Protein backbone atom coordinates (compact mmCIF):
# COMPACT_ATOMS: atom_id res chain seq x y z
CA UNK A 1 0.00 0.00 0.00
CA UNK A 2 1.12 3.51 -0.69
CA UNK A 3 2.06 5.83 2.16
CA UNK A 4 2.97 9.49 2.39
CA UNK A 5 5.02 10.79 5.30
CA UNK A 6 5.54 14.39 6.34
CA UNK A 7 7.92 14.36 9.27
CA UNK A 8 7.76 18.07 10.12
CA UNK A 9 4.51 18.86 11.96
CA UNK A 10 5.37 22.56 12.27
CA UNK A 11 7.88 24.94 10.77
CA UNK A 12 8.47 28.65 10.81
CA UNK A 13 10.41 30.97 8.57
CA UNK A 14 11.19 34.66 8.48
CA UNK A 15 9.56 36.71 5.79
CA UNK A 16 11.67 36.82 2.61
CA UNK A 17 13.67 33.75 3.64
CA UNK A 18 13.61 30.30 2.05
CA UNK A 19 12.09 27.22 3.63
CA UNK A 20 11.96 23.56 2.57
CA UNK A 21 9.19 21.18 3.55
CA UNK A 22 9.93 17.45 3.44
CA UNK A 23 7.84 14.60 2.11
CA UNK A 24 8.65 10.97 1.56
CA UNK A 25 6.43 8.31 0.08
CA UNK A 26 6.38 4.63 -0.53
CA UNK A 27 4.98 2.85 -3.55
CA UNK A 28 5.73 -0.06 -5.80
CA UNK A 29 4.18 1.66 -8.81
CA UNK A 30 6.21 3.28 -11.53
CA UNK A 31 3.58 5.65 -12.89
CA UNK A 32 2.30 8.17 -10.38
CA UNK A 33 1.94 11.85 -9.57
CA UNK A 34 2.92 13.97 -6.60
CA UNK A 35 1.33 17.16 -5.38
CA UNK A 36 1.69 19.86 -2.81
CA UNK A 37 -1.55 21.41 -1.62
CA UNK A 38 -1.88 24.48 0.60
CA UNK A 39 -4.68 24.92 3.15
CA UNK A 40 -4.69 28.49 4.56
CA UNK A 41 -6.43 29.05 7.89
CA UNK A 42 -10.19 28.79 7.42
CA UNK A 43 -9.84 28.73 3.64
CA UNK A 44 -10.06 26.19 0.88
CA UNK A 45 -7.26 23.85 -0.01
CA UNK A 46 -5.53 24.82 -3.25
CA UNK A 47 -2.95 23.19 -5.47
CA UNK A 48 0.55 24.64 -5.19
CA UNK A 49 2.56 22.43 -7.51
CA UNK A 50 2.55 18.95 -9.07
CA UNK A 51 5.09 16.56 -10.51
CA UNK A 52 4.79 13.61 -12.86
CA UNK A 53 7.01 10.74 -11.77
CA UNK A 54 8.27 10.02 -15.26
CA UNK A 55 9.63 13.55 -15.62
CA UNK A 56 13.13 14.03 -14.30
CA UNK A 57 12.95 17.81 -14.37
CA UNK A 58 11.78 19.33 -11.12
CA UNK A 59 8.57 21.34 -11.33
CA UNK A 60 8.58 25.05 -10.55
CA UNK A 61 5.77 27.57 -10.06
CA UNK A 62 7.05 31.07 -9.42
CA UNK A 63 8.44 31.04 -5.84
CA UNK A 64 7.61 27.36 -5.37
CA UNK A 65 9.81 24.52 -6.56
CA UNK A 66 10.23 20.86 -5.76
CA UNK A 67 13.17 18.55 -5.33
CA UNK A 68 11.97 15.22 -6.68
CA UNK A 69 14.27 12.29 -5.94
CA UNK A 70 12.54 9.25 -7.40
CA UNK A 71 15.04 6.66 -6.21
CA UNK A 72 14.91 8.00 -2.68
CA UNK A 73 11.12 8.49 -2.91
CA UNK A 74 11.45 12.02 -1.72
CA UNK A 75 9.45 15.05 -2.81
CA UNK A 76 10.32 18.24 -0.95
CA UNK A 77 8.83 21.70 -1.48
CA UNK A 78 10.98 24.81 -1.46
CA UNK A 79 9.38 28.18 -0.92
CA UNK A 80 11.61 31.11 -1.82
CA UNK A 81 11.11 34.70 -0.67
CA UNK A 82 8.50 33.60 1.88
CA UNK A 83 5.50 35.88 2.26
CA UNK A 84 3.02 36.27 5.11
CA UNK A 85 0.35 34.82 2.83
CA UNK A 86 2.28 31.57 2.67
CA UNK A 87 1.22 30.82 6.24
CA UNK A 88 -0.84 27.63 5.94
CA UNK A 89 -0.96 23.87 6.29
CA UNK A 90 0.89 22.18 3.47
CA UNK A 91 -0.07 18.68 2.41
CA UNK A 92 1.98 16.40 0.26
CA UNK A 93 -0.16 14.04 -1.82
CA UNK A 94 0.38 10.99 -4.01
CA UNK A 95 -1.86 9.73 -6.78
CA UNK A 96 -1.33 6.52 -8.65
CA UNK A 97 -2.46 5.61 -12.10
CA UNK A 98 -5.48 3.95 -10.52
CA UNK A 99 -6.42 7.32 -9.00
CA UNK A 100 -5.75 6.38 -5.40
CA UNK A 101 -5.12 9.67 -3.68
CA UNK A 102 -3.09 9.58 -0.47
CA UNK A 103 -2.41 12.73 1.55
CA UNK A 104 0.25 13.19 4.21
CA UNK A 105 -0.51 14.50 7.68
CA UNK A 106 0.58 18.00 6.80
CA UNK A 107 3.16 20.58 7.87
CA UNK A 108 1.99 23.76 9.51
CA UNK A 109 4.09 26.64 8.18
CA UNK A 110 4.16 30.00 9.85
CA UNK A 111 5.83 32.94 8.15
CA UNK A 112 7.08 35.48 10.65
CA UNK A 113 7.15 39.22 10.00
CA UNK B 1 -16.06 31.16 -11.99
CA UNK B 2 -17.78 29.90 -8.85
CA UNK B 3 -15.82 27.41 -6.78
CA UNK B 4 -16.98 24.21 -5.14
CA UNK B 5 -19.90 24.97 -2.87
CA UNK B 6 -20.67 23.00 0.25
CA UNK B 7 -23.42 23.30 2.79
CA UNK B 8 -23.87 23.52 5.62
CA UNK B 9 -20.53 24.93 6.75
CA UNK B 10 -21.10 23.74 10.31
CA UNK B 11 -23.34 21.11 11.80
CA UNK B 12 -23.82 20.02 15.40
CA UNK B 13 -25.90 16.96 16.10
CA UNK B 14 -26.37 14.41 18.82
CA UNK B 15 -25.11 10.88 18.34
CA UNK B 16 -27.44 8.47 16.60
CA UNK B 17 -29.02 11.31 14.61
CA UNK B 18 -28.83 11.40 10.81
CA UNK B 19 -26.95 14.14 8.96
CA UNK B 20 -26.48 15.08 5.33
CA UNK B 21 -23.93 17.21 3.51
CA UNK B 22 -24.40 18.75 0.11
CA UNK B 23 -21.83 19.59 -2.55
CA UNK B 24 -22.11 21.49 -5.81
CA UNK B 25 -18.97 21.07 -7.91
CA UNK B 26 -17.52 23.52 -10.39
CA UNK B 27 -19.61 23.62 -13.53
CA UNK B 28 -18.36 21.14 -16.10
CA UNK B 29 -16.34 19.08 -13.65
CA UNK B 30 -17.15 15.42 -14.15
CA UNK B 31 -15.15 14.00 -11.26
CA UNK B 32 -16.28 14.55 -7.69
CA UNK B 33 -14.61 13.45 -4.46
CA UNK B 34 -15.71 13.29 -0.85
CA UNK B 35 -12.97 13.36 1.78
CA UNK B 36 -12.89 13.04 5.54
CA UNK B 37 -10.38 15.24 7.36
CA UNK B 38 -9.76 14.63 11.04
CA UNK B 39 -8.15 17.34 13.13
CA UNK B 40 -4.45 17.58 12.41
CA UNK B 41 -4.62 15.03 9.61
CA UNK B 42 -4.68 15.03 5.85
CA UNK B 43 -7.82 14.32 3.86
CA UNK B 44 -8.82 10.69 3.43
CA UNK B 45 -10.80 9.72 0.36
CA UNK B 46 -14.27 8.36 1.05
CA UNK B 47 -15.70 8.12 -2.44
CA UNK B 48 -14.98 9.24 -6.00
CA UNK B 49 -17.57 9.78 -8.72
CA UNK B 50 -17.12 9.93 -12.46
CA UNK B 51 -20.31 11.65 -13.57
CA UNK B 52 -23.05 9.79 -11.70
CA UNK B 53 -21.09 6.58 -11.19
CA UNK B 54 -19.31 5.85 -7.93
CA UNK B 55 -16.06 4.38 -9.27
CA UNK B 56 -14.21 4.12 -5.95
CA UNK B 57 -16.13 3.74 -2.70
CA UNK B 58 -13.77 1.25 -1.09
CA UNK B 59 -13.09 3.57 1.87
CA UNK B 60 -16.72 4.46 2.51
CA UNK B 61 -18.11 2.81 5.69
CA UNK B 62 -21.21 1.50 4.05
CA UNK B 63 -22.95 0.45 7.22
CA UNK B 64 -23.67 4.06 8.10
CA UNK B 65 -22.45 6.22 5.22
CA UNK B 66 -24.12 6.64 1.87
CA UNK B 67 -23.65 9.00 -1.04
CA UNK B 68 -25.35 9.85 -4.27
CA UNK B 69 -24.72 12.05 -7.26
CA UNK B 70 -27.91 12.27 -9.20
CA UNK B 71 -27.63 13.57 -12.77
CA UNK B 72 -23.87 13.72 -12.37
CA UNK B 73 -23.80 17.20 -10.83
CA UNK B 74 -24.66 17.82 -7.17
CA UNK B 75 -23.81 15.24 -4.58
CA UNK B 76 -25.04 14.38 -1.11
CA UNK B 77 -23.17 12.48 1.59
CA UNK B 78 -25.25 11.04 4.42
CA UNK B 79 -24.43 9.50 7.77
CA UNK B 80 -27.08 7.52 9.59
CA UNK B 81 -26.73 7.10 12.50
CA UNK B 82 -23.88 9.44 13.42
CA UNK B 83 -21.33 8.36 16.02
CA UNK B 84 -19.01 10.43 18.20
CA UNK B 85 -16.04 9.39 16.06
CA UNK B 86 -17.62 10.94 12.98
CA UNK B 87 -16.76 14.43 14.22
CA UNK B 88 -14.50 15.82 11.51
CA UNK B 89 -14.44 18.08 8.47
CA UNK B 90 -16.03 16.63 5.34
CA UNK B 91 -14.47 18.01 2.19
CA UNK B 92 -15.83 17.89 -1.32
CA UNK B 93 -13.57 18.36 -4.32
CA UNK B 94 -14.00 18.25 -8.06
CA UNK B 95 -11.82 18.03 -11.15
CA UNK B 96 -12.76 18.60 -14.73
CA UNK B 97 -12.19 15.07 -15.90
CA UNK B 98 -10.98 11.67 -14.92
CA UNK B 99 -7.25 11.34 -14.38
CA UNK B 100 -4.90 11.21 -11.42
CA UNK B 101 -2.91 14.17 -12.71
CA UNK B 102 -5.77 16.61 -12.76
CA UNK B 103 -5.93 19.37 -10.18
CA UNK B 104 -8.60 18.95 -7.56
CA UNK B 105 -10.58 22.01 -6.52
CA UNK B 106 -11.74 21.83 -2.93
CA UNK B 107 -14.76 23.29 -1.22
CA UNK B 108 -14.60 24.95 2.21
CA UNK B 109 -15.79 21.80 3.95
CA UNK B 110 -18.50 20.99 6.47
CA UNK B 111 -17.37 20.79 10.06
CA UNK B 112 -19.41 18.14 11.85
CA UNK B 113 -19.58 17.91 15.61
CA UNK B 114 -21.31 14.90 17.11
CA UNK B 115 -22.26 15.27 20.79
PDB file of C-alpha atoms in Angstrom:
ATOM      1  CA  UNK A   1       0.000   0.000   0.000  1.00  0.00           C
ATOM      2  CA  UNK A   2       1.117   3.515  -0.692  1.00  0.00           C
ATOM      3  CA  UNK A   3       2.058   5.825   2.160  1.00  0.00           C
ATOM      4  CA  UNK A   4       2.971   9.491   2.386  1.00  0.00           C
ATOM      5  CA  UNK A   5       5.020  10.792   5.304  1.00  0.00           C
ATOM      6  CA  UNK A   6       5.545  14.385   6.341  1.00  0.00           C
ATOM      7  CA  UNK A   7       7.925  14.358   9.275  1.00  0.00           C
ATOM      8  CA  UNK A   8       7.761  18.070  10.124  1.00  0.00           C
ATOM      9  CA  UNK A   9       4.508  18.860  11.960  1.00  0.00           C
ATOM     10  CA  UNK A  10       5.370  22.555  12.268  1.00  0.00           C
ATOM     11  CA  UNK A  11       7.875  24.940  10.774  1.00  0.00           C
ATOM     12  CA  UNK A  12       8.473  28.654  10.813  1.00  0.00           C
ATOM     13  CA  UNK A  13      10.415  30.969   8.568  1.00  0.00           C
ATOM     14  CA  UNK A  14      11.188  34.657   8.476  1.00  0.00           C
ATOM     15  CA  UNK A  15       9.555  36.712   5.788  1.00  0.00           C
ATOM     16  CA  UNK A  16      11.674  36.824   2.610  1.00  0.00           C
ATOM     17  CA  UNK A  17      13.673  33.751   3.641  1.00  0.00           C
ATOM     18  CA  UNK A  18      13.612  30.301   2.055  1.00  0.00           C
ATOM     19  CA  UNK A  19      12.086  27.220   3.626  1.00  0.00           C
ATOM     20  CA  UNK A  20      11.961  23.564   2.574  1.00  0.00           C
ATOM     21  CA  UNK A  21       9.192  21.181   3.548  1.00  0.00           C
ATOM     22  CA  UNK A  22       9.926  17.455   3.440  1.00  0.00           C
ATOM     23  CA  UNK A  23       7.842  14.603   2.107  1.00  0.00           C
ATOM     24  CA  UNK A  24       8.645  10.967   1.556  1.00  0.00           C
ATOM     25  CA  UNK A  25       6.430   8.314   0.075  1.00  0.00           C
ATOM     26  CA  UNK A  26       6.376   4.632  -0.533  1.00  0.00           C
ATOM     27  CA  UNK A  27       4.979   2.849  -3.553  1.00  0.00           C
ATOM     28  CA  UNK A  28       5.732  -0.056  -5.800  1.00  0.00           C
ATOM     29  CA  UNK A  29       4.183   1.661  -8.812  1.00  0.00           C
ATOM     30  CA  UNK A  30       6.210   3.282 -11.529  1.00  0.00           C
ATOM     31  CA  UNK A  31       3.581   5.646 -12.886  1.00  0.00           C
ATOM     32  CA  UNK A  32       2.297   8.174 -10.377  1.00  0.00           C
ATOM     33  CA  UNK A  33       1.937  11.849  -9.571  1.00  0.00           C
ATOM     34  CA  UNK A  34       2.922  13.965  -6.604  1.00  0.00           C
ATOM     35  CA  UNK A  35       1.332  17.160  -5.384  1.00  0.00           C
ATOM     36  CA  UNK A  36       1.694  19.862  -2.810  1.00  0.00           C
ATOM     37  CA  UNK A  37      -1.548  21.412  -1.619  1.00  0.00           C
ATOM     38  CA  UNK A  38      -1.878  24.478   0.600  1.00  0.00           C
ATOM     39  CA  UNK A  39      -4.677  24.922   3.145  1.00  0.00           C
ATOM     40  CA  UNK A  40      -4.688  28.485   4.562  1.00  0.00           C
ATOM     41  CA  UNK A  41      -6.426  29.048   7.892  1.00  0.00           C
ATOM     42  CA  UNK A  42     -10.187  28.794   7.416  1.00  0.00           C
ATOM     43  CA  UNK A  43      -9.840  28.730   3.644  1.00  0.00           C
ATOM     44  CA  UNK A  44     -10.060  26.192   0.883  1.00  0.00           C
ATOM     45  CA  UNK A  45      -7.259  23.848  -0.014  1.00  0.00           C
ATOM     46  CA  UNK A  46      -5.534  24.819  -3.253  1.00  0.00           C
ATOM     47  CA  UNK A  47      -2.949  23.186  -5.467  1.00  0.00           C
ATOM     48  CA  UNK A  48       0.550  24.637  -5.189  1.00  0.00           C
ATOM     49  CA  UNK A  49       2.561  22.434  -7.508  1.00  0.00           C
ATOM     50  CA  UNK A  50       2.554  18.951  -9.071  1.00  0.00           C
ATOM     51  CA  UNK A  51       5.095  16.556 -10.507  1.00  0.00           C
ATOM     52  CA  UNK A  52       4.794  13.611 -12.860  1.00  0.00           C
ATOM     53  CA  UNK A  53       7.014  10.738 -11.766  1.00  0.00           C
ATOM     54  CA  UNK A  54       8.273  10.024 -15.258  1.00  0.00           C
ATOM     55  CA  UNK A  55       9.628  13.547 -15.621  1.00  0.00           C
ATOM     56  CA  UNK A  56      13.132  14.033 -14.303  1.00  0.00           C
ATOM     57  CA  UNK A  57      12.954  17.808 -14.371  1.00  0.00           C
ATOM     58  CA  UNK A  58      11.775  19.330 -11.123  1.00  0.00           C
ATOM     59  CA  UNK A  59       8.567  21.338 -11.331  1.00  0.00           C
ATOM     60  CA  UNK A  60       8.585  25.051 -10.548  1.00  0.00           C
ATOM     61  CA  UNK A  61       5.774  27.567 -10.060  1.00  0.00           C
ATOM     62  CA  UNK A  62       7.050  31.073  -9.419  1.00  0.00           C
ATOM     63  CA  UNK A  63       8.437  31.040  -5.843  1.00  0.00           C
ATOM     64  CA  UNK A  64       7.610  27.358  -5.371  1.00  0.00           C
ATOM     65  CA  UNK A  65       9.811  24.516  -6.557  1.00  0.00           C
ATOM     66  CA  UNK A  66      10.230  20.862  -5.762  1.00  0.00           C
ATOM     67  CA  UNK A  67      13.174  18.548  -5.335  1.00  0.00           C
ATOM     68  CA  UNK A  68      11.970  15.216  -6.682  1.00  0.00           C
ATOM     69  CA  UNK A  69      14.272  12.289  -5.937  1.00  0.00           C
ATOM     70  CA  UNK A  70      12.536   9.255  -7.401  1.00  0.00           C
ATOM     71  CA  UNK A  71      15.040   6.657  -6.209  1.00  0.00           C
ATOM     72  CA  UNK A  72      14.911   8.002  -2.677  1.00  0.00           C
ATOM     73  CA  UNK A  73      11.120   8.487  -2.914  1.00  0.00           C
ATOM     74  CA  UNK A  74      11.449  12.017  -1.721  1.00  0.00           C
ATOM     75  CA  UNK A  75       9.446  15.051  -2.815  1.00  0.00           C
ATOM     76  CA  UNK A  76      10.319  18.242  -0.949  1.00  0.00           C
ATOM     77  CA  UNK A  77       8.831  21.700  -1.478  1.00  0.00           C
ATOM     78  CA  UNK A  78      10.983  24.805  -1.461  1.00  0.00           C
ATOM     79  CA  UNK A  79       9.380  28.182  -0.916  1.00  0.00           C
ATOM     80  CA  UNK A  80      11.611  31.110  -1.818  1.00  0.00           C
ATOM     81  CA  UNK A  81      11.107  34.703  -0.668  1.00  0.00           C
ATOM     82  CA  UNK A  82       8.495  33.597   1.875  1.00  0.00           C
ATOM     83  CA  UNK A  83       5.501  35.881   2.261  1.00  0.00           C
ATOM     84  CA  UNK A  84       3.019  36.274   5.107  1.00  0.00           C
ATOM     85  CA  UNK A  85       0.349  34.817   2.828  1.00  0.00           C
ATOM     86  CA  UNK A  86       2.282  31.568   2.666  1.00  0.00           C
ATOM     87  CA  UNK A  87       1.222  30.822   6.235  1.00  0.00           C
ATOM     88  CA  UNK A  88      -0.845  27.632   5.936  1.00  0.00           C
ATOM     89  CA  UNK A  89      -0.960  23.874   6.295  1.00  0.00           C
ATOM     90  CA  UNK A  90       0.885  22.184   3.465  1.00  0.00           C
ATOM     91  CA  UNK A  91      -0.074  18.685   2.414  1.00  0.00           C
ATOM     92  CA  UNK A  92       1.980  16.398   0.261  1.00  0.00           C
ATOM     93  CA  UNK A  93      -0.163  14.038  -1.824  1.00  0.00           C
ATOM     94  CA  UNK A  94       0.382  10.993  -4.007  1.00  0.00           C
ATOM     95  CA  UNK A  95      -1.857   9.734  -6.781  1.00  0.00           C
ATOM     96  CA  UNK A  96      -1.328   6.517  -8.647  1.00  0.00           C
ATOM     97  CA  UNK A  97      -2.462   5.613 -12.101  1.00  0.00           C
ATOM     98  CA  UNK A  98      -5.477   3.949 -10.516  1.00  0.00           C
ATOM     99  CA  UNK A  99      -6.422   7.320  -9.002  1.00  0.00           C
ATOM    100  CA  UNK A 100      -5.752   6.384  -5.397  1.00  0.00           C
ATOM    101  CA  UNK A 101      -5.116   9.668  -3.678  1.00  0.00           C
ATOM    102  CA  UNK A 102      -3.085   9.585  -0.466  1.00  0.00           C
ATOM    103  CA  UNK A 103      -2.409  12.728   1.550  1.00  0.00           C
ATOM    104  CA  UNK A 104       0.251  13.188   4.208  1.00  0.00           C
ATOM    105  CA  UNK A 105      -0.511  14.503   7.683  1.00  0.00           C
ATOM    106  CA  UNK A 106       0.581  18.004   6.797  1.00  0.00           C
ATOM    107  CA  UNK A 107       3.160  20.578   7.866  1.00  0.00           C
ATOM    108  CA  UNK A 108       1.990  23.764   9.511  1.00  0.00           C
ATOM    109  CA  UNK A 109       4.087  26.638   8.179  1.00  0.00           C
ATOM    110  CA  UNK A 110       4.163  30.001   9.852  1.00  0.00           C
ATOM    111  CA  UNK A 111       5.828  32.944   8.151  1.00  0.00           C
ATOM    112  CA  UNK A 112       7.084  35.476  10.653  1.00  0.00           C
ATOM    113  CA  UNK A 113       7.147  39.218   9.996  1.00  0.00           C
TER     114      UNK A 113
ATOM    115  CA  UNK B   1     -16.062  31.160 -11.994  1.00  0.00           C
ATOM    116  CA  UNK B   2     -17.776  29.899  -8.854  1.00  0.00           C
ATOM    117  CA  UNK B   3     -15.822  27.413  -6.780  1.00  0.00           C
ATOM    118  CA  UNK B   4     -16.979  24.214  -5.144  1.00  0.00           C
ATOM    119  CA  UNK B   5     -19.900  24.971  -2.869  1.00  0.00           C
ATOM    120  CA  UNK B   6     -20.670  22.999   0.252  1.00  0.00           C
ATOM    121  CA  UNK B   7     -23.424  23.301   2.787  1.00  0.00           C
ATOM    122  CA  UNK B   8     -23.874  23.522   5.621  1.00  0.00           C
ATOM    123  CA  UNK B   9     -20.528  24.925   6.749  1.00  0.00           C
ATOM    124  CA  UNK B  10     -21.096  23.743  10.314  1.00  0.00           C
ATOM    125  CA  UNK B  11     -23.340  21.110  11.801  1.00  0.00           C
ATOM    126  CA  UNK B  12     -23.816  20.022  15.395  1.00  0.00           C
ATOM    127  CA  UNK B  13     -25.896  16.958  16.102  1.00  0.00           C
ATOM    128  CA  UNK B  14     -26.371  14.412  18.821  1.00  0.00           C
ATOM    129  CA  UNK B  15     -25.111  10.881  18.335  1.00  0.00           C
ATOM    130  CA  UNK B  16     -27.443   8.469  16.603  1.00  0.00           C
ATOM    131  CA  UNK B  17     -29.016  11.314  14.606  1.00  0.00           C
ATOM    132  CA  UNK B  18     -28.832  11.399  10.810  1.00  0.00           C
ATOM    133  CA  UNK B  19     -26.951  14.142   8.956  1.00  0.00           C
ATOM    134  CA  UNK B  20     -26.477  15.075   5.325  1.00  0.00           C
ATOM    135  CA  UNK B  21     -23.929  17.206   3.510  1.00  0.00           C
ATOM    136  CA  UNK B  22     -24.399  18.755   0.110  1.00  0.00           C
ATOM    137  CA  UNK B  23     -21.831  19.593  -2.548  1.00  0.00           C
ATOM    138  CA  UNK B  24     -22.114  21.491  -5.814  1.00  0.00           C
ATOM    139  CA  UNK B  25     -18.966  21.068  -7.912  1.00  0.00           C
ATOM    140  CA  UNK B  26     -17.520  23.522 -10.390  1.00  0.00           C
ATOM    141  CA  UNK B  27     -19.613  23.623 -13.533  1.00  0.00           C
ATOM    142  CA  UNK B  28     -18.355  21.144 -16.103  1.00  0.00           C
ATOM    143  CA  UNK B  29     -16.339  19.081 -13.652  1.00  0.00           C
ATOM    144  CA  UNK B  30     -17.155  15.420 -14.148  1.00  0.00           C
ATOM    145  CA  UNK B  31     -15.148  14.003 -11.258  1.00  0.00           C
ATOM    146  CA  UNK B  32     -16.277  14.551  -7.687  1.00  0.00           C
ATOM    147  CA  UNK B  33     -14.607  13.454  -4.455  1.00  0.00           C
ATOM    148  CA  UNK B  34     -15.710  13.287  -0.846  1.00  0.00           C
ATOM    149  CA  UNK B  35     -12.966  13.356   1.784  1.00  0.00           C
ATOM    150  CA  UNK B  36     -12.891  13.045   5.538  1.00  0.00           C
ATOM    151  CA  UNK B  37     -10.384  15.242   7.356  1.00  0.00           C
ATOM    152  CA  UNK B  38      -9.764  14.632  11.044  1.00  0.00           C
ATOM    153  CA  UNK B  39      -8.148  17.343  13.127  1.00  0.00           C
ATOM    154  CA  UNK B  40      -4.455  17.580  12.412  1.00  0.00           C
ATOM    155  CA  UNK B  41      -4.618  15.033   9.606  1.00  0.00           C
ATOM    156  CA  UNK B  42      -4.678  15.035   5.848  1.00  0.00           C
ATOM    157  CA  UNK B  43      -7.822  14.321   3.864  1.00  0.00           C
ATOM    158  CA  UNK B  44      -8.821  10.690   3.431  1.00  0.00           C
ATOM    159  CA  UNK B  45     -10.799   9.720   0.362  1.00  0.00           C
ATOM    160  CA  UNK B  46     -14.274   8.362   1.045  1.00  0.00           C
ATOM    161  CA  UNK B  47     -15.701   8.118  -2.444  1.00  0.00           C
ATOM    162  CA  UNK B  48     -14.979   9.236  -5.997  1.00  0.00           C
ATOM    163  CA  UNK B  49     -17.570   9.784  -8.720  1.00  0.00           C
ATOM    164  CA  UNK B  50     -17.117   9.933 -12.456  1.00  0.00           C
ATOM    165  CA  UNK B  51     -20.313  11.651 -13.570  1.00  0.00           C
ATOM    166  CA  UNK B  52     -23.053   9.795 -11.696  1.00  0.00           C
ATOM    167  CA  UNK B  53     -21.094   6.581 -11.194  1.00  0.00           C
ATOM    168  CA  UNK B  54     -19.315   5.846  -7.926  1.00  0.00           C
ATOM    169  CA  UNK B  55     -16.063   4.382  -9.266  1.00  0.00           C
ATOM    170  CA  UNK B  56     -14.212   4.124  -5.954  1.00  0.00           C
ATOM    171  CA  UNK B  57     -16.130   3.735  -2.696  1.00  0.00           C
ATOM    172  CA  UNK B  58     -13.774   1.249  -1.094  1.00  0.00           C
ATOM    173  CA  UNK B  59     -13.088   3.567   1.866  1.00  0.00           C
ATOM    174  CA  UNK B  60     -16.721   4.464   2.514  1.00  0.00           C
ATOM    175  CA  UNK B  61     -18.107   2.811   5.691  1.00  0.00           C
ATOM    176  CA  UNK B  62     -21.213   1.496   4.051  1.00  0.00           C
ATOM    177  CA  UNK B  63     -22.947   0.446   7.224  1.00  0.00           C
ATOM    178  CA  UNK B  64     -23.667   4.059   8.097  1.00  0.00           C
ATOM    179  CA  UNK B  65     -22.455   6.223   5.217  1.00  0.00           C
ATOM    180  CA  UNK B  66     -24.123   6.641   1.870  1.00  0.00           C
ATOM    181  CA  UNK B  67     -23.654   9.001  -1.037  1.00  0.00           C
ATOM    182  CA  UNK B  68     -25.351   9.855  -4.268  1.00  0.00           C
ATOM    183  CA  UNK B  69     -24.722  12.049  -7.259  1.00  0.00           C
ATOM    184  CA  UNK B  70     -27.913  12.269  -9.201  1.00  0.00           C
ATOM    185  CA  UNK B  71     -27.627  13.574 -12.772  1.00  0.00           C
ATOM    186  CA  UNK B  72     -23.873  13.719 -12.365  1.00  0.00           C
ATOM    187  CA  UNK B  73     -23.804  17.196 -10.833  1.00  0.00           C
ATOM    188  CA  UNK B  74     -24.657  17.823  -7.171  1.00  0.00           C
ATOM    189  CA  UNK B  75     -23.806  15.240  -4.576  1.00  0.00           C
ATOM    190  CA  UNK B  76     -25.040  14.375  -1.109  1.00  0.00           C
ATOM    191  CA  UNK B  77     -23.175  12.480   1.591  1.00  0.00           C
ATOM    192  CA  UNK B  78     -25.247  11.036   4.419  1.00  0.00           C
ATOM    193  CA  UNK B  79     -24.433   9.505   7.769  1.00  0.00           C
ATOM    194  CA  UNK B  80     -27.077   7.519   9.594  1.00  0.00           C
ATOM    195  CA  UNK B  81     -26.734   7.104  12.501  1.00  0.00           C
ATOM    196  CA  UNK B  82     -23.880   9.438  13.418  1.00  0.00           C
ATOM    197  CA  UNK B  83     -21.330   8.361  16.023  1.00  0.00           C
ATOM    198  CA  UNK B  84     -19.010  10.431  18.199  1.00  0.00           C
ATOM    199  CA  UNK B  85     -16.045   9.393  16.063  1.00  0.00           C
ATOM    200  CA  UNK B  86     -17.621  10.944  12.975  1.00  0.00           C
ATOM    201  CA  UNK B  87     -16.756  14.430  14.222  1.00  0.00           C
ATOM    202  CA  UNK B  88     -14.504  15.821  11.507  1.00  0.00           C
ATOM    203  CA  UNK B  89     -14.445  18.079   8.472  1.00  0.00           C
ATOM    204  CA  UNK B  90     -16.027  16.632   5.344  1.00  0.00           C
ATOM    205  CA  UNK B  91     -14.467  18.014   2.189  1.00  0.00           C
ATOM    206  CA  UNK B  92     -15.831  17.892  -1.317  1.00  0.00           C
ATOM    207  CA  UNK B  93     -13.569  18.361  -4.324  1.00  0.00           C
ATOM    208  CA  UNK B  94     -13.998  18.247  -8.063  1.00  0.00           C
ATOM    209  CA  UNK B  95     -11.822  18.028 -11.147  1.00  0.00           C
ATOM    210  CA  UNK B  96     -12.762  18.597 -14.731  1.00  0.00           C
ATOM    211  CA  UNK B  97     -12.195  15.072 -15.901  1.00  0.00           C
ATOM    212  CA  UNK B  98     -10.977  11.671 -14.921  1.00  0.00           C
ATOM    213  CA  UNK B  99      -7.254  11.344 -14.384  1.00  0.00           C
ATOM    214  CA  UNK B 100      -4.901  11.207 -11.425  1.00  0.00           C
ATOM    215  CA  UNK B 101      -2.905  14.168 -12.709  1.00  0.00           C
ATOM    216  CA  UNK B 102      -5.775  16.609 -12.755  1.00  0.00           C
ATOM    217  CA  UNK B 103      -5.932  19.365 -10.176  1.00  0.00           C
ATOM    218  CA  UNK B 104      -8.602  18.952  -7.565  1.00  0.00           C
ATOM    219  CA  UNK B 105     -10.580  22.008  -6.516  1.00  0.00           C
ATOM    220  CA  UNK B 106     -11.745  21.834  -2.934  1.00  0.00           C
ATOM    221  CA  UNK B 107     -14.759  23.286  -1.215  1.00  0.00           C
ATOM    222  CA  UNK B 108     -14.601  24.948   2.210  1.00  0.00           C
ATOM    223  CA  UNK B 109     -15.789  21.795   3.948  1.00  0.00           C
ATOM    224  CA  UNK B 110     -18.502  20.994   6.467  1.00  0.00           C
ATOM    225  CA  UNK B 111     -17.366  20.787  10.056  1.00  0.00           C
ATOM    226  CA  UNK B 112     -19.412  18.145  11.852  1.00  0.00           C
ATOM    227  CA  UNK B 113     -19.576  17.911  15.613  1.00  0.00           C
ATOM    228  CA  UNK B 114     -21.313  14.901  17.114  1.00  0.00           C
ATOM    229  CA  UNK B 115     -22.264  15.270  20.786  1.00  0.00           C
TER     230      UNK B 115
END
